[in-house]
mmCIF file of N, CA and C in Angstrom:
data_model
loop_
_atom_site.group_PDB
_atom_site.id
_atom_site.type_symbol
_atom_site.label_atom_id
_atom_site.label_comp_id
_atom_site.label_asym_id
_atom_site.label_seq_id
_atom_site.Cartn_x
_atom_site.Cartn_y
_atom_site.Cartn_z
ATOM 1 N N UNK A 1 -34.225 51.841 152.697
ATOM 2 C CA UNK A 1 -35.212 51.256 151.797
ATOM 3 C C UNK A 1 -35.703 49.921 152.346
ATOM 4 N N UNK A 2 -36.837 49.516 151.877
ATOM 5 C CA UNK A 2 -37.413 48.232 152.253
ATOM 6 C C UNK A 2 -37.189 47.226 151.136
ATOM 7 N N UNK A 3 -37.416 45.963 151.452
ATOM 8 C CA UNK A 3 -37.291 44.875 150.480
ATOM 9 C C UNK A 3 -38.122 45.176 149.236
ATOM 10 N N UNK A 4 -37.492 45.110 148.071
ATOM 11 C CA UNK A 4 -38.206 45.285 146.816
ATOM 12 C C UNK A 4 -38.460 46.713 146.399
ATOM 13 N N UNK A 5 -37.855 47.685 147.097
ATOM 14 C CA UNK A 5 -38.111 49.090 146.778
ATOM 15 C C UNK A 5 -37.423 49.554 145.495
ATOM 16 N N UNK A 6 -36.328 48.925 145.107
ATOM 17 C CA UNK A 6 -35.620 49.358 143.912
ATOM 18 C C UNK A 6 -35.383 48.186 142.985
ATOM 19 N N UNK A 7 -35.132 48.479 141.725
ATOM 20 C CA UNK A 7 -34.863 47.424 140.750
ATOM 21 C C UNK A 7 -33.501 46.788 140.968
ATOM 22 N N UNK A 8 -32.631 47.436 141.730
ATOM 23 C CA UNK A 8 -31.283 46.927 141.950
ATOM 24 C C UNK A 8 -31.147 46.098 143.217
ATOM 25 N N UNK A 9 -32.257 45.802 143.895
ATOM 26 C CA UNK A 9 -32.197 45.017 145.124
ATOM 27 C C UNK A 9 -31.660 43.613 144.853
ATOM 28 N N UNK A 10 -30.731 43.166 145.676
ATOM 29 C CA UNK A 10 -30.222 41.802 145.645
ATOM 30 C C UNK A 10 -30.356 41.264 147.057
ATOM 31 N N UNK A 11 -30.987 40.113 147.204
ATOM 32 C CA UNK A 11 -31.189 39.521 148.514
ATOM 33 C C UNK A 11 -30.695 38.084 148.484
ATOM 34 N N UNK A 12 -29.751 37.760 149.342
ATOM 35 C CA UNK A 12 -29.211 36.414 149.434
ATOM 36 C C UNK A 12 -30.004 35.632 150.457
ATOM 37 N N UNK A 13 -30.282 34.376 150.138
ATOM 38 C CA UNK A 13 -31.051 33.507 151.024
ATOM 39 C C UNK A 13 -30.321 32.181 151.200
ATOM 40 N N UNK A 14 -30.547 31.571 152.334
ATOM 41 C CA UNK A 14 -30.115 30.208 152.568
ATOM 42 C C UNK A 14 -31.349 29.430 152.978
ATOM 43 N N UNK A 15 -31.524 28.252 152.435
ATOM 44 C CA UNK A 15 -32.703 27.459 152.763
ATOM 45 C C UNK A 15 -33.613 27.342 151.560
ATOM 46 N N UNK A 16 -34.900 27.228 151.819
ATOM 47 C CA UNK A 16 -35.887 27.007 150.769
ATOM 48 C C UNK A 16 -36.823 28.198 150.642
ATOM 49 N N UNK A 17 -37.403 28.333 149.485
ATOM 50 C CA UNK A 17 -38.407 29.357 149.215
ATOM 51 C C UNK A 17 -39.693 28.639 148.853
ATOM 52 N N UNK A 18 -40.755 28.887 149.603
ATOM 53 C CA UNK A 18 -42.049 28.282 149.316
ATOM 54 C C UNK A 18 -42.993 29.385 148.857
ATOM 55 N N UNK A 19 -43.548 29.218 147.669
ATOM 56 C CA UNK A 19 -44.442 30.211 147.095
ATOM 57 C C UNK A 19 -45.807 29.573 146.944
ATOM 58 N N UNK A 20 -46.835 30.240 147.466
ATOM 59 C CA UNK A 20 -48.190 29.708 147.331
ATOM 60 C C UNK A 20 -48.974 30.427 146.243
ATOM 61 N N UNK A 21 -48.407 31.476 145.673
ATOM 62 C CA UNK A 21 -49.036 32.202 144.573
ATOM 63 C C UNK A 21 -48.214 32.055 143.324
ATOM 64 N N UNK A 22 -47.979 33.140 142.645
ATOM 65 C CA UNK A 22 -47.213 33.140 141.394
ATOM 66 C C UNK A 22 -45.896 33.878 141.574
ATOM 67 N N UNK A 23 -44.939 33.524 140.746
ATOM 68 C CA UNK A 23 -43.717 34.299 140.609
ATOM 69 C C UNK A 23 -43.796 34.930 139.229
ATOM 70 N N UNK A 24 -43.897 36.240 139.169
ATOM 71 C CA UNK A 24 -44.044 36.942 137.899
ATOM 72 C C UNK A 24 -42.716 37.580 137.513
ATOM 73 N N UNK A 25 -42.263 37.281 136.305
ATOM 74 C CA UNK A 25 -41.004 37.790 135.799
ATOM 75 C C UNK A 25 -41.288 38.486 134.469
ATOM 76 N N UNK A 26 -40.775 39.682 134.290
ATOM 77 C CA UNK A 26 -40.997 40.446 133.061
ATOM 78 C C UNK A 26 -40.301 39.797 131.870
ATOM 79 N N UNK A 27 -40.772 40.134 130.658
ATOM 80 C CA UNK A 27 -40.118 39.667 129.435
ATOM 81 C C UNK A 27 -38.649 40.069 129.451
ATOM 82 N N UNK A 28 -37.817 39.212 128.870
ATOM 83 C CA UNK A 28 -36.372 39.424 128.749
ATOM 84 C C UNK A 28 -35.637 39.401 130.078
ATOM 85 N N UNK A 29 -36.298 38.965 131.147
ATOM 86 C CA UNK A 29 -35.646 38.784 132.436
ATOM 87 C C UNK A 29 -35.353 37.301 132.597
ATOM 88 N N UNK A 30 -34.109 36.963 132.825
ATOM 89 C CA UNK A 30 -33.700 35.558 132.889
ATOM 90 C C UNK A 30 -33.722 35.038 134.320
ATOM 91 N N UNK A 31 -34.152 33.801 134.459
ATOM 92 C CA UNK A 31 -33.984 33.056 135.700
ATOM 93 C C UNK A 31 -32.708 32.251 135.500
ATOM 94 N N UNK A 32 -31.657 32.567 136.254
ATOM 95 C CA UNK A 32 -30.363 31.908 136.133
ATOM 96 C C UNK A 32 -30.207 30.886 137.240
ATOM 97 N N UNK A 33 -29.767 29.688 136.869
ATOM 98 C CA UNK A 33 -29.587 28.587 137.816
ATOM 99 C C UNK A 33 -28.164 28.080 137.697
ATOM 100 N N UNK A 34 -27.516 27.840 138.823
ATOM 101 C CA UNK A 34 -26.146 27.340 138.841
ATOM 102 C C UNK A 34 -25.152 28.444 139.152
ATOM 103 N N UNK A 35 -23.992 28.057 139.681
ATOM 104 C CA UNK A 35 -22.969 29.032 140.065
ATOM 105 C C UNK A 35 -22.515 29.887 138.893
ATOM 106 N N UNK A 36 -22.448 29.323 137.703
ATOM 107 C CA UNK A 36 -22.029 30.072 136.522
ATOM 108 C C UNK A 36 -23.194 30.398 135.603
ATOM 109 N N UNK A 37 -24.417 30.442 136.157
ATOM 110 C CA UNK A 37 -25.623 30.664 135.347
ATOM 111 C C UNK A 37 -25.715 29.653 134.207
ATOM 112 N N UNK A 38 -25.403 28.393 134.539
ATOM 113 C CA UNK A 38 -25.345 27.326 133.540
ATOM 114 C C UNK A 38 -26.685 27.036 132.877
ATOM 115 N N UNK A 39 -27.779 27.292 133.586
ATOM 116 C CA UNK A 39 -29.111 27.034 133.042
ATOM 117 C C UNK A 39 -29.921 28.317 133.118
ATOM 118 N N UNK A 40 -30.507 28.706 132.009
ATOM 119 C CA UNK A 40 -31.305 29.933 131.963
ATOM 120 C C UNK A 40 -32.703 29.624 131.436
ATOM 121 N N UNK A 41 -33.686 30.289 132.026
ATOM 122 C CA UNK A 41 -35.070 30.181 131.604
ATOM 123 C C UNK A 41 -35.584 31.599 131.409
ATOM 124 N N UNK A 42 -36.124 31.888 130.214
ATOM 125 C CA UNK A 42 -36.640 33.237 129.977
ATOM 126 C C UNK A 42 -37.601 33.268 128.802
ATOM 127 N N UNK A 43 -38.305 34.399 128.682
ATOM 128 C CA UNK A 43 -39.251 34.655 127.593
ATOM 129 C C UNK A 43 -38.941 36.035 127.033
ATOM 130 N N UNK A 44 -38.793 36.145 125.714
ATOM 131 C CA UNK A 44 -38.403 37.426 125.124
ATOM 132 C C UNK A 44 -39.583 38.271 124.640
ATOM 133 N N UNK A 45 -40.780 37.895 124.994
ATOM 134 C CA UNK A 45 -41.980 38.601 124.548
ATOM 135 C C UNK A 45 -42.685 37.855 123.433
ATOM 136 N N UNK A 46 -41.934 37.040 122.698
ATOM 137 C CA UNK A 46 -42.501 36.218 121.628
ATOM 138 C C UNK A 46 -42.186 34.740 121.802
ATOM 139 N N UNK A 47 -40.969 34.440 122.190
ATOM 140 C CA UNK A 47 -40.500 33.056 122.281
ATOM 141 C C UNK A 47 -40.035 32.752 123.695
ATOM 142 N N UNK A 48 -40.118 31.487 124.065
ATOM 143 C CA UNK A 48 -39.664 31.030 125.382
ATOM 144 C C UNK A 48 -38.431 30.165 125.202
ATOM 145 N N UNK A 49 -37.495 30.264 126.171
ATOM 146 C CA UNK A 49 -36.211 29.580 126.052
ATOM 147 C C UNK A 49 -35.835 28.852 127.343
ATOM 148 N N UNK A 50 -35.272 27.677 127.178
ATOM 149 C CA UNK A 50 -34.534 26.980 128.223
ATOM 150 C C UNK A 50 -33.147 26.773 127.618
ATOM 151 N N UNK A 51 -32.130 27.410 128.191
ATOM 152 C CA UNK A 51 -30.789 27.392 127.616
ATOM 153 C C UNK A 51 -29.834 26.742 128.609
ATOM 154 N N UNK A 52 -29.087 25.745 128.144
ATOM 155 C CA UNK A 52 -28.129 25.030 128.986
ATOM 156 C C UNK A 52 -26.721 25.314 128.491
ATOM 157 N N UNK A 53 -25.916 25.981 129.339
ATOM 158 C CA UNK A 53 -24.521 26.281 129.017
ATOM 159 C C UNK A 53 -23.556 25.361 129.754
ATOM 160 N N UNK A 54 -24.070 24.398 130.498
ATOM 161 C CA UNK A 54 -23.231 23.542 131.326
ATOM 162 C C UNK A 54 -22.395 22.568 130.520
ATOM 163 N N UNK A 55 -21.419 21.982 131.187
ATOM 164 C CA UNK A 55 -20.536 21.015 130.538
ATOM 165 C C UNK A 55 -21.194 19.654 130.346
ATOM 166 N N UNK A 56 -22.166 19.316 131.198
ATOM 167 C CA UNK A 56 -22.803 18.009 131.130
ATOM 168 C C UNK A 56 -24.013 18.006 130.216
ATOM 169 N N UNK A 57 -24.743 16.904 130.266
ATOM 170 C CA UNK A 57 -25.942 16.737 129.458
ATOM 171 C C UNK A 57 -27.103 17.548 130.018
ATOM 172 N N UNK A 58 -28.072 17.831 129.175
ATOM 173 C CA UNK A 58 -29.353 18.397 129.601
ATOM 174 C C UNK A 58 -30.330 17.238 129.627
ATOM 175 N N UNK A 59 -30.871 16.936 130.783
ATOM 176 C CA UNK A 59 -31.742 15.770 130.923
ATOM 177 C C UNK A 59 -33.082 16.168 131.528
ATOM 178 N N UNK A 60 -34.147 15.564 131.022
ATOM 179 C CA UNK A 60 -35.484 15.697 131.614
ATOM 180 C C UNK A 60 -35.882 14.321 132.120
ATOM 181 N N UNK A 61 -36.408 14.286 133.323
ATOM 182 C CA UNK A 61 -36.791 12.997 133.910
ATOM 183 C C UNK A 61 -38.212 13.064 134.435
ATOM 184 N N UNK A 62 -38.923 11.974 134.302
ATOM 185 C CA UNK A 62 -40.287 11.883 134.821
ATOM 186 C C UNK A 62 -40.620 10.429 135.071
ATOM 187 N N UNK A 63 -41.536 10.186 135.981
ATOM 188 C CA UNK A 63 -41.982 8.813 136.220
ATOM 189 C C UNK A 63 -42.965 8.370 135.146
ATOM 190 N N UNK A 64 -43.561 9.326 134.453
ATOM 191 C CA UNK A 64 -44.475 9.031 133.348
ATOM 192 C C UNK A 64 -43.915 9.602 132.059
ATOM 193 N N UNK A 65 -44.742 9.657 131.017
ATOM 194 C CA UNK A 65 -44.299 10.190 129.730
ATOM 195 C C UNK A 65 -43.907 11.665 129.829
ATOM 196 N N UNK A 66 -42.990 12.078 128.975
ATOM 197 C CA UNK A 66 -42.643 13.488 128.821
ATOM 198 C C UNK A 66 -43.244 13.935 127.490
ATOM 199 N N UNK A 67 -44.132 14.906 127.547
ATOM 200 C CA UNK A 67 -44.814 15.374 126.348
ATOM 201 C C UNK A 67 -44.330 16.777 125.986
ATOM 202 N N UNK A 68 -44.026 16.975 124.712
ATOM 203 C CA UNK A 68 -43.727 18.296 124.203
ATOM 204 C C UNK A 68 -44.854 18.626 123.242
ATOM 205 N N UNK A 69 -45.576 19.702 123.530
ATOM 206 C CA UNK A 69 -46.774 20.029 122.746
ATOM 207 C C UNK A 69 -46.602 21.371 122.077
ATOM 208 N N UNK A 70 -46.939 21.448 120.824
ATOM 209 C CA UNK A 70 -46.923 22.717 120.102
ATOM 210 C C UNK A 70 -48.339 23.259 120.038
ATOM 211 N N UNK A 71 -48.479 24.541 120.307
ATOM 212 C CA UNK A 71 -49.797 25.152 120.262
ATOM 213 C C UNK A 71 -50.396 25.273 121.643
ATOM 214 N N UNK A 72 -51.678 25.585 121.682
ATOM 215 C CA UNK A 72 -52.356 25.830 122.954
ATOM 216 C C UNK A 72 -53.049 24.603 123.466
#
Protein backbone atom coordinates (compact mmCIF):
# COMPACT_ATOMS: atom_id res chain seq x y z
CA UNK A 1 0.00 0.00 0.00
CA UNK A 2 0.96 3.62 -0.41
CA UNK A 3 0.88 6.43 2.14
CA UNK A 4 -2.71 7.25 3.10
CA UNK A 5 -4.29 4.24 1.39
CA UNK A 6 -6.08 2.96 4.50
CA UNK A 7 -7.74 4.50 7.53
CA UNK A 8 -5.40 2.52 9.78
CA UNK A 9 -2.18 4.06 8.45
CA UNK A 10 0.22 5.28 11.15
CA UNK A 11 3.32 7.19 10.10
CA UNK A 12 6.01 8.26 12.55
CA UNK A 13 8.01 11.39 11.79
CA UNK A 14 10.99 13.14 13.27
CA UNK A 15 11.49 16.83 12.58
CA UNK A 16 8.99 19.43 11.46
CA UNK A 17 5.90 19.38 9.28
CA UNK A 18 5.30 22.42 7.08
CA UNK A 19 1.85 22.72 5.52
CA UNK A 20 1.10 25.36 2.90
CA UNK A 21 -2.56 24.37 2.47
CA UNK A 22 -5.10 23.02 4.93
CA UNK A 23 -5.16 20.12 7.33
CA UNK A 24 -8.68 18.69 7.18
CA UNK A 25 -9.88 16.50 10.04
CA UNK A 26 -13.32 14.86 10.15
CA UNK A 27 -15.83 15.50 12.95
CA UNK A 28 -15.15 13.52 16.14
CA UNK A 29 -11.50 12.99 15.14
CA UNK A 30 -9.17 14.25 17.86
CA UNK A 31 -5.82 15.93 17.45
CA UNK A 32 -3.85 14.55 20.42
CA UNK A 33 -0.79 16.39 21.72
CA UNK A 34 1.68 15.11 24.31
CA UNK A 35 3.01 11.67 25.23
CA UNK A 36 -0.16 10.84 27.17
CA UNK A 37 -2.53 12.75 24.85
CA UNK A 38 -2.60 15.46 27.52
CA UNK A 39 -4.07 18.06 25.16
CA UNK A 40 -6.88 17.31 22.72
CA UNK A 41 -8.46 19.46 20.04
CA UNK A 42 -11.61 18.30 18.25
CA UNK A 43 -15.05 19.16 16.86
CA UNK A 44 -18.05 16.87 17.39
CA UNK A 45 -20.14 18.23 14.51
CA UNK A 46 -21.81 20.86 16.70
CA UNK A 47 -19.32 21.99 19.33
CA UNK A 48 -15.56 22.58 19.36
CA UNK A 49 -13.31 21.50 22.23
CA UNK A 50 -9.86 22.16 23.61
CA UNK A 51 -9.38 19.65 26.45
CA UNK A 52 -6.40 19.65 28.83
CA UNK A 53 -5.78 16.48 30.85
CA UNK A 54 -2.26 17.46 31.95
CA UNK A 55 -1.05 17.91 35.50
CA UNK A 56 0.00 21.54 34.97
CA UNK A 57 -1.88 24.70 34.10
CA UNK A 58 -3.50 25.46 30.76
CA UNK A 59 -2.02 28.75 29.60
CA UNK A 60 -2.57 30.98 26.56
CA UNK A 61 0.11 33.52 25.75
CA UNK A 62 0.27 36.37 23.27
CA UNK A 63 2.21 39.57 22.79
CA UNK A 64 -1.11 41.37 22.29
CA UNK A 65 -4.63 40.92 23.66
CA UNK A 66 -6.26 37.49 23.76
CA UNK A 67 -9.83 37.74 22.51
CA UNK A 68 -12.54 35.14 22.99
CA UNK A 69 -15.46 35.87 20.67
CA UNK A 70 -18.88 34.29 20.60
CA UNK A 71 -20.65 34.12 17.27
CA UNK A 72 -19.42 34.73 13.75
